[in-house]
mmCIF file of N, CA, C and O in Angstrom:
data_model
loop_
_atom_site.group_PDB
_atom_site.id
_atom_site.type_symbol
_atom_site.label_atom_id
_atom_site.label_comp_id
_atom_site.label_asym_id
_atom_site.label_seq_id
_atom_site.Cartn_x
_atom_site.Cartn_y
_atom_site.Cartn_z
ATOM 1 N N MET E 1 32.583 -50.825 31.114
ATOM 2 C CA MET E 1 32.214 -49.649 30.370
ATOM 3 C C MET E 1 31.582 -50.003 29.035
ATOM 4 O O MET E 1 30.657 -49.332 28.605
ATOM 5 N N THR E 2 32.101 -51.047 28.399
ATOM 6 C CA THR E 2 31.557 -51.360 27.079
ATOM 7 C C THR E 2 30.144 -51.925 27.150
ATOM 8 O O THR E 2 29.383 -51.768 26.208
ATOM 9 N N THR E 3 29.791 -52.564 28.242
ATOM 10 C CA THR E 3 28.436 -53.107 28.360
ATOM 11 C C THR E 3 27.455 -52.079 28.898
ATOM 12 O O THR E 3 26.255 -52.300 28.863
ATOM 13 N N GLN E 4 27.942 -50.967 29.389
ATOM 14 C CA GLN E 4 27.139 -49.858 29.897
ATOM 15 C C GLN E 4 26.197 -50.285 31.025
ATOM 16 O O GLN E 4 25.062 -49.841 31.100
ATOM 17 N N CYS E 5 26.686 -51.129 31.910
ATOM 18 C CA CYS E 5 25.922 -51.586 33.064
ATOM 19 C C CYS E 5 26.322 -50.728 34.268
ATOM 20 O O CYS E 5 27.440 -50.841 34.779
ATOM 21 N N ASP E 6 25.413 -49.854 34.724
ATOM 22 C CA ASP E 6 25.730 -48.937 35.815
ATOM 23 C C ASP E 6 26.137 -49.654 37.101
ATOM 24 O O ASP E 6 27.074 -49.239 37.772
ATOM 25 N N ALA E 7 25.451 -50.723 37.438
ATOM 26 C CA ALA E 7 25.758 -51.427 38.682
ATOM 27 C C ALA E 7 27.175 -51.992 38.658
ATOM 28 O O ALA E 7 27.932 -51.855 39.612
ATOM 29 N N ARG E 8 27.531 -52.624 37.552
ATOM 30 C CA ARG E 8 28.878 -53.189 37.452
ATOM 31 C C ARG E 8 29.921 -52.098 37.345
ATOM 32 O O ARG E 8 31.012 -52.213 37.883
ATOM 33 N N LEU E 9 29.607 -51.031 36.641
ATOM 34 C CA LEU E 9 30.548 -49.929 36.476
ATOM 35 C C LEU E 9 30.958 -49.357 37.819
ATOM 36 O O LEU E 9 32.147 -49.196 38.097
ATOM 37 N N LYS E 10 29.980 -49.090 38.676
ATOM 38 C CA LYS E 10 30.272 -48.520 39.995
ATOM 39 C C LYS E 10 31.125 -49.473 40.819
ATOM 40 O O LYS E 10 32.110 -49.067 41.441
ATOM 41 N N GLY E 11 30.774 -50.730 40.810
ATOM 42 C CA GLY E 11 31.521 -51.721 41.590
ATOM 43 C C GLY E 11 32.950 -51.885 41.105
ATOM 44 O O GLY E 11 33.887 -51.927 41.896
ATOM 45 N N HIS E 12 33.114 -51.978 39.792
ATOM 46 C CA HIS E 12 34.457 -52.148 39.237
ATOM 47 C C HIS E 12 35.289 -50.886 39.408
ATOM 48 O O HIS E 12 36.497 -50.969 39.661
ATOM 49 N N ALA E 13 34.676 -49.713 39.269
ATOM 50 C CA ALA E 13 35.411 -48.463 39.463
ATOM 51 C C ALA E 13 35.896 -48.351 40.906
ATOM 52 O O ALA E 13 37.050 -47.993 41.158
ATOM 53 N N ARG E 14 35.021 -48.666 41.830
ATOM 54 C CA ARG E 14 35.423 -48.625 43.247
ATOM 55 C C ARG E 14 36.544 -49.622 43.522
ATOM 56 O O ARG E 14 37.514 -49.303 44.208
ATOM 57 N N ALA E 15 36.414 -50.824 42.983
ATOM 58 C CA ALA E 15 37.442 -51.844 43.190
ATOM 59 C C ALA E 15 38.768 -51.405 42.579
ATOM 60 O O ALA E 15 39.825 -51.618 43.170
ATOM 61 N N ALA E 16 38.715 -50.777 41.408
ATOM 62 C CA ALA E 16 39.942 -50.305 40.773
ATOM 63 C C ALA E 16 40.645 -49.283 41.653
ATOM 64 O O ALA E 16 41.863 -49.350 41.856
ATOM 65 N N VAL E 17 39.871 -48.344 42.205
ATOM 66 C CA VAL E 17 40.456 -47.320 43.083
ATOM 67 C C VAL E 17 41.006 -47.963 44.350
ATOM 68 O O VAL E 17 42.098 -47.624 44.805
ATOM 69 N N GLU E 18 40.267 -48.918 44.915
ATOM 70 C CA GLU E 18 40.733 -49.611 46.119
ATOM 71 C C GLU E 18 42.042 -50.361 45.866
ATOM 72 O O GLU E 18 42.836 -50.552 46.775
ATOM 73 N N HIS E 19 42.257 -50.777 44.621
ATOM 74 C CA HIS E 19 43.488 -51.489 44.277
ATOM 75 C C HIS E 19 44.551 -50.553 43.720
ATOM 76 O O HIS E 19 45.561 -51.004 43.168
ATOM 77 N N GLY E 20 44.331 -49.251 43.859
ATOM 78 C CA GLY E 20 45.381 -48.298 43.525
ATOM 79 C C GLY E 20 45.271 -47.593 42.194
ATOM 80 O O GLY E 20 46.188 -46.864 41.814
ATOM 81 N N ALA E 21 44.188 -47.789 41.458
ATOM 82 C CA ALA E 21 44.047 -47.100 40.176
ATOM 83 C C ALA E 21 43.901 -45.596 40.395
ATOM 84 O O ALA E 21 43.209 -45.162 41.311
ATOM 85 N N SER E 22 44.558 -44.833 39.553
ATOM 86 C CA SER E 22 44.473 -43.373 39.645
ATOM 87 C C SER E 22 43.358 -42.859 38.725
ATOM 88 O O SER E 22 42.837 -43.604 37.891
ATOM 89 N N GLU E 23 43.030 -41.578 38.873
ATOM 90 C CA GLU E 23 42.047 -40.971 37.977
ATOM 91 C C GLU E 23 42.547 -41.018 36.539
ATOM 92 O O GLU E 23 41.763 -41.223 35.603
ATOM 93 N N GLU E 24 43.842 -40.843 36.359
ATOM 94 C CA GLU E 24 44.421 -40.898 35.018
ATOM 95 C C GLU E 24 44.238 -42.285 34.398
ATOM 96 O O GLU E 24 43.949 -42.416 33.209
ATOM 97 N N GLU E 25 44.402 -43.318 35.208
ATOM 98 C CA GLU E 25 44.215 -44.686 34.702
ATOM 99 C C GLU E 25 42.755 -44.952 34.360
ATOM 100 O O GLU E 25 42.455 -45.610 33.360
ATOM 101 N N LEU E 26 41.847 -44.427 35.165
ATOM 102 C CA LEU E 26 40.428 -44.578 34.841
ATOM 103 C C LEU E 26 40.090 -43.810 33.560
ATOM 104 O O LEU E 26 39.307 -44.282 32.730
ATOM 105 N N ALA E 27 40.687 -42.642 33.385
ATOM 106 C CA ALA E 27 40.476 -41.875 32.156
ATOM 107 C C ALA E 27 41.029 -42.639 30.948
ATOM 108 O O ALA E 27 40.393 -42.676 29.887
ATOM 109 N N GLU E 28 42.189 -43.270 31.109
ATOM 110 C CA GLU E 28 42.763 -44.058 30.020
ATOM 111 C C GLU E 28 41.860 -45.233 29.670
ATOM 112 O O GLU E 28 41.636 -45.536 28.493
ATOM 113 N N ALA E 29 41.312 -45.891 30.690
ATOM 114 C CA ALA E 29 40.384 -46.994 30.449
ATOM 115 C C ALA E 29 39.156 -46.504 29.687
ATOM 116 O O ALA E 29 38.632 -47.200 28.810
ATOM 117 N N THR E 30 38.711 -45.285 29.988
ATOM 118 C CA THR E 30 37.575 -44.703 29.280
ATOM 119 C C THR E 30 37.908 -44.512 27.803
ATOM 120 O O THR E 30 37.099 -44.834 26.927
ATOM 121 N N CYS E 31 39.100 -44.014 27.518
ATOM 122 C CA CYS E 31 39.517 -43.809 26.122
ATOM 123 C C CYS E 31 39.643 -45.137 25.383
ATOM 124 O O CYS E 31 39.241 -45.250 24.220
ATOM 125 N N ILE E 32 40.170 -46.134 26.046
ATOM 126 C CA ILE E 32 40.291 -47.459 25.431
ATOM 127 C C ILE E 32 38.907 -48.020 25.137
ATOM 128 O O ILE E 32 38.660 -48.589 24.068
ATOM 129 N N THR E 33 37.986 -47.853 26.081
ATOM 130 C CA THR E 33 36.618 -48.317 25.881
ATOM 131 C C THR E 33 35.988 -47.645 24.673
ATOM 132 O O THR E 33 35.341 -48.290 23.849
ATOM 133 N N ALA E 34 36.174 -46.335 24.554
ATOM 134 C CA ALA E 34 35.624 -45.598 23.413
ATOM 135 C C ALA E 34 36.196 -46.136 22.103
ATOM 136 O O ALA E 34 35.471 -46.302 21.121
ATOM 137 N N ALA E 35 37.485 -46.435 22.094
ATOM 138 C CA ALA E 35 38.114 -46.969 20.890
ATOM 139 C C ALA E 35 37.559 -48.351 20.550
ATOM 140 O O ALA E 35 37.304 -48.659 19.386
ATOM 141 N N LEU E 36 37.362 -49.183 21.550
ATOM 142 C CA LEU E 36 36.810 -50.512 21.316
ATOM 143 C C LEU E 36 35.398 -50.435 20.768
ATOM 144 O O LEU E 36 35.037 -51.146 19.827
ATOM 145 N N ARG E 37 34.581 -49.574 21.360
ATOM 146 C CA ARG E 37 33.201 -49.431 20.890
ATOM 147 C C ARG E 37 33.163 -48.853 19.483
ATOM 148 O O ARG E 37 32.364 -49.256 18.650
ATOM 149 N N ALA E 38 34.035 -47.909 19.197
ATOM 150 C CA ALA E 38 34.078 -47.320 17.868
ATOM 151 C C ALA E 38 34.516 -48.351 16.835
ATOM 152 O O ALA E 38 34.021 -48.372 15.709
ATOM 153 N N GLY E 39 35.442 -49.219 17.237
ATOM 154 C CA GLY E 39 35.918 -50.250 16.320
ATOM 155 C C GLY E 39 34.791 -51.144 15.841
ATOM 156 O O GLY E 39 34.685 -51.449 14.651
ATOM 157 N N GLY E 40 33.926 -51.546 16.751
ATOM 158 C CA GLY E 40 32.780 -52.372 16.368
ATOM 159 C C GLY E 40 31.859 -51.640 15.407
ATOM 160 O O GLY E 40 31.342 -52.216 14.444
ATOM 161 N N GLY E 41 31.650 -50.360 15.658
ATOM 162 C CA GLY E 41 30.796 -49.557 14.781
ATOM 163 C C GLY E 41 31.373 -49.448 13.382
ATOM 164 O O GLY E 41 30.656 -49.533 12.384
ATOM 165 N N ILE E 42 32.683 -49.277 13.299
ATOM 166 C CA ILE E 42 33.333 -49.179 11.988
ATOM 167 C C ILE E 42 33.205 -50.497 11.224
ATOM 168 O O ILE E 42 32.843 -50.523 10.049
ATOM 169 N N VAL E 43 33.474 -51.599 11.904
ATOM 170 C CA VAL E 43 33.402 -52.907 11.253
ATOM 171 C C VAL E 43 31.990 -53.168 10.741
ATOM 172 O O VAL E 43 31.795 -53.569 9.587
ATOM 173 N N HIS E 44 30.988 -52.938 11.566
ATOM 174 C CA HIS E 44 29.618 -53.216 11.150
ATOM 175 C C HIS E 44 29.151 -52.223 10.089
ATOM 176 O O HIS E 44 28.375 -52.583 9.195
ATOM 177 N N GLY E 45 29.634 -50.995 10.164
ATOM 178 C CA GLY E 45 29.314 -50.029 9.115
ATOM 179 C C GLY E 45 29.878 -50.453 7.774
ATOM 180 O O GLY E 45 29.206 -50.340 6.740
ATOM 181 N N MET E 46 31.103 -50.956 7.777
ATOM 182 C CA MET E 46 31.704 -51.440 6.534
ATOM 183 C C MET E 46 30.953 -52.652 5.987
ATOM 184 O O MET E 46 30.761 -52.794 4.782
ATOM 185 N N LYS E 47 30.494 -53.522 6.876
ATOM 186 C CA LYS E 47 29.687 -54.670 6.434
ATOM 187 C C LYS E 47 28.392 -54.198 5.800
ATOM 188 O O LYS E 47 27.945 -54.737 4.778
ATOM 189 N N ALA E 48 27.771 -53.186 6.400
ATOM 190 C CA ALA E 48 26.528 -52.652 5.841
ATOM 191 C C ALA E 48 26.775 -52.053 4.465
ATOM 192 O O ALA E 48 26.004 -52.279 3.524
ATOM 193 N N LEU E 49 27.859 -51.294 4.320
ATOM 194 C CA LEU E 49 28.185 -50.721 3.012
ATOM 195 C C LEU E 49 28.452 -51.810 1.981
ATOM 196 O O LEU E 49 28.008 -51.717 0.834
ATOM 197 N N GLY E 50 29.163 -52.849 2.391
ATOM 198 C CA GLY E 50 29.431 -53.964 1.485
ATOM 199 C C GLY E 50 28.156 -54.660 1.050
ATOM 200 O O GLY E 50 28.000 -55.018 -0.121
ATOM 201 N N ALA E 51 27.224 -54.825 1.978
ATOM 202 C CA ALA E 51 25.956 -55.468 1.642
ATOM 203 C C ALA E 51 25.173 -54.628 0.637
ATOM 204 O O ALA E 51 24.597 -55.157 -0.308
ATOM 205 N N VAL E 52 25.182 -53.319 0.825
ATOM 206 C CA VAL E 52 24.471 -52.441 -0.104
ATOM 207 C C VAL E 52 25.143 -52.471 -1.475
ATOM 208 O O VAL E 52 24.472 -52.554 -2.506
ATOM 209 N N GLN E 53 26.467 -52.460 -1.500
ATOM 210 C CA GLN E 53 27.188 -52.488 -2.772
ATOM 211 C C GLN E 53 26.924 -53.780 -3.518
ATOM 212 O O GLN E 53 26.733 -53.774 -4.731
ATOM 213 N N ARG E 54 26.875 -54.909 -2.803
ATOM 214 C CA ARG E 54 26.584 -56.191 -3.459
ATOM 215 C C ARG E 54 25.171 -56.202 -4.014
ATOM 216 O O ARG E 54 24.919 -56.737 -5.075
ATOM 217 N N THR E 55 24.241 -55.577 -3.290
ATOM 218 C CA THR E 55 22.842 -55.550 -3.717
ATOM 219 C C THR E 55 22.665 -54.689 -4.957
ATOM 220 O O THR E 55 21.936 -55.038 -5.878
ATOM 221 N N THR E 56 23.330 -53.553 -4.999
ATOM 222 C CA THR E 56 23.150 -52.625 -6.120
ATOM 223 C C THR E 56 23.992 -52.984 -7.327
ATOM 224 O O THR E 56 23.704 -52.528 -8.424
ATOM 225 N N SER E 57 25.017 -53.807 -7.164
ATOM 226 C CA SER E 57 25.876 -54.141 -8.298
ATOM 227 C C SER E 57 25.429 -55.428 -9.009
ATOM 228 O O SER E 57 25.985 -55.789 -10.014
ATOM 229 N N THR E 58 24.437 -56.107 -8.486
ATOM 230 C CA THR E 58 23.987 -57.355 -9.139
ATOM 231 C C THR E 58 22.719 -57.169 -9.904
ATOM 232 O O THR E 58 22.047 -56.221 -9.872
#
């Protein structure tokens, strides 16, 4: 999910269901993925803000 590759997503989703994953578990994986992707955005956003602050304060 985090790499947003449709081909792999379909294959892994099917495999998860074949191995007993429920819709609820797939939904939970979706929420975890969203949190992971958001975490990267927050970290890089903070780095960008820090870079701007260093540039304007010198």
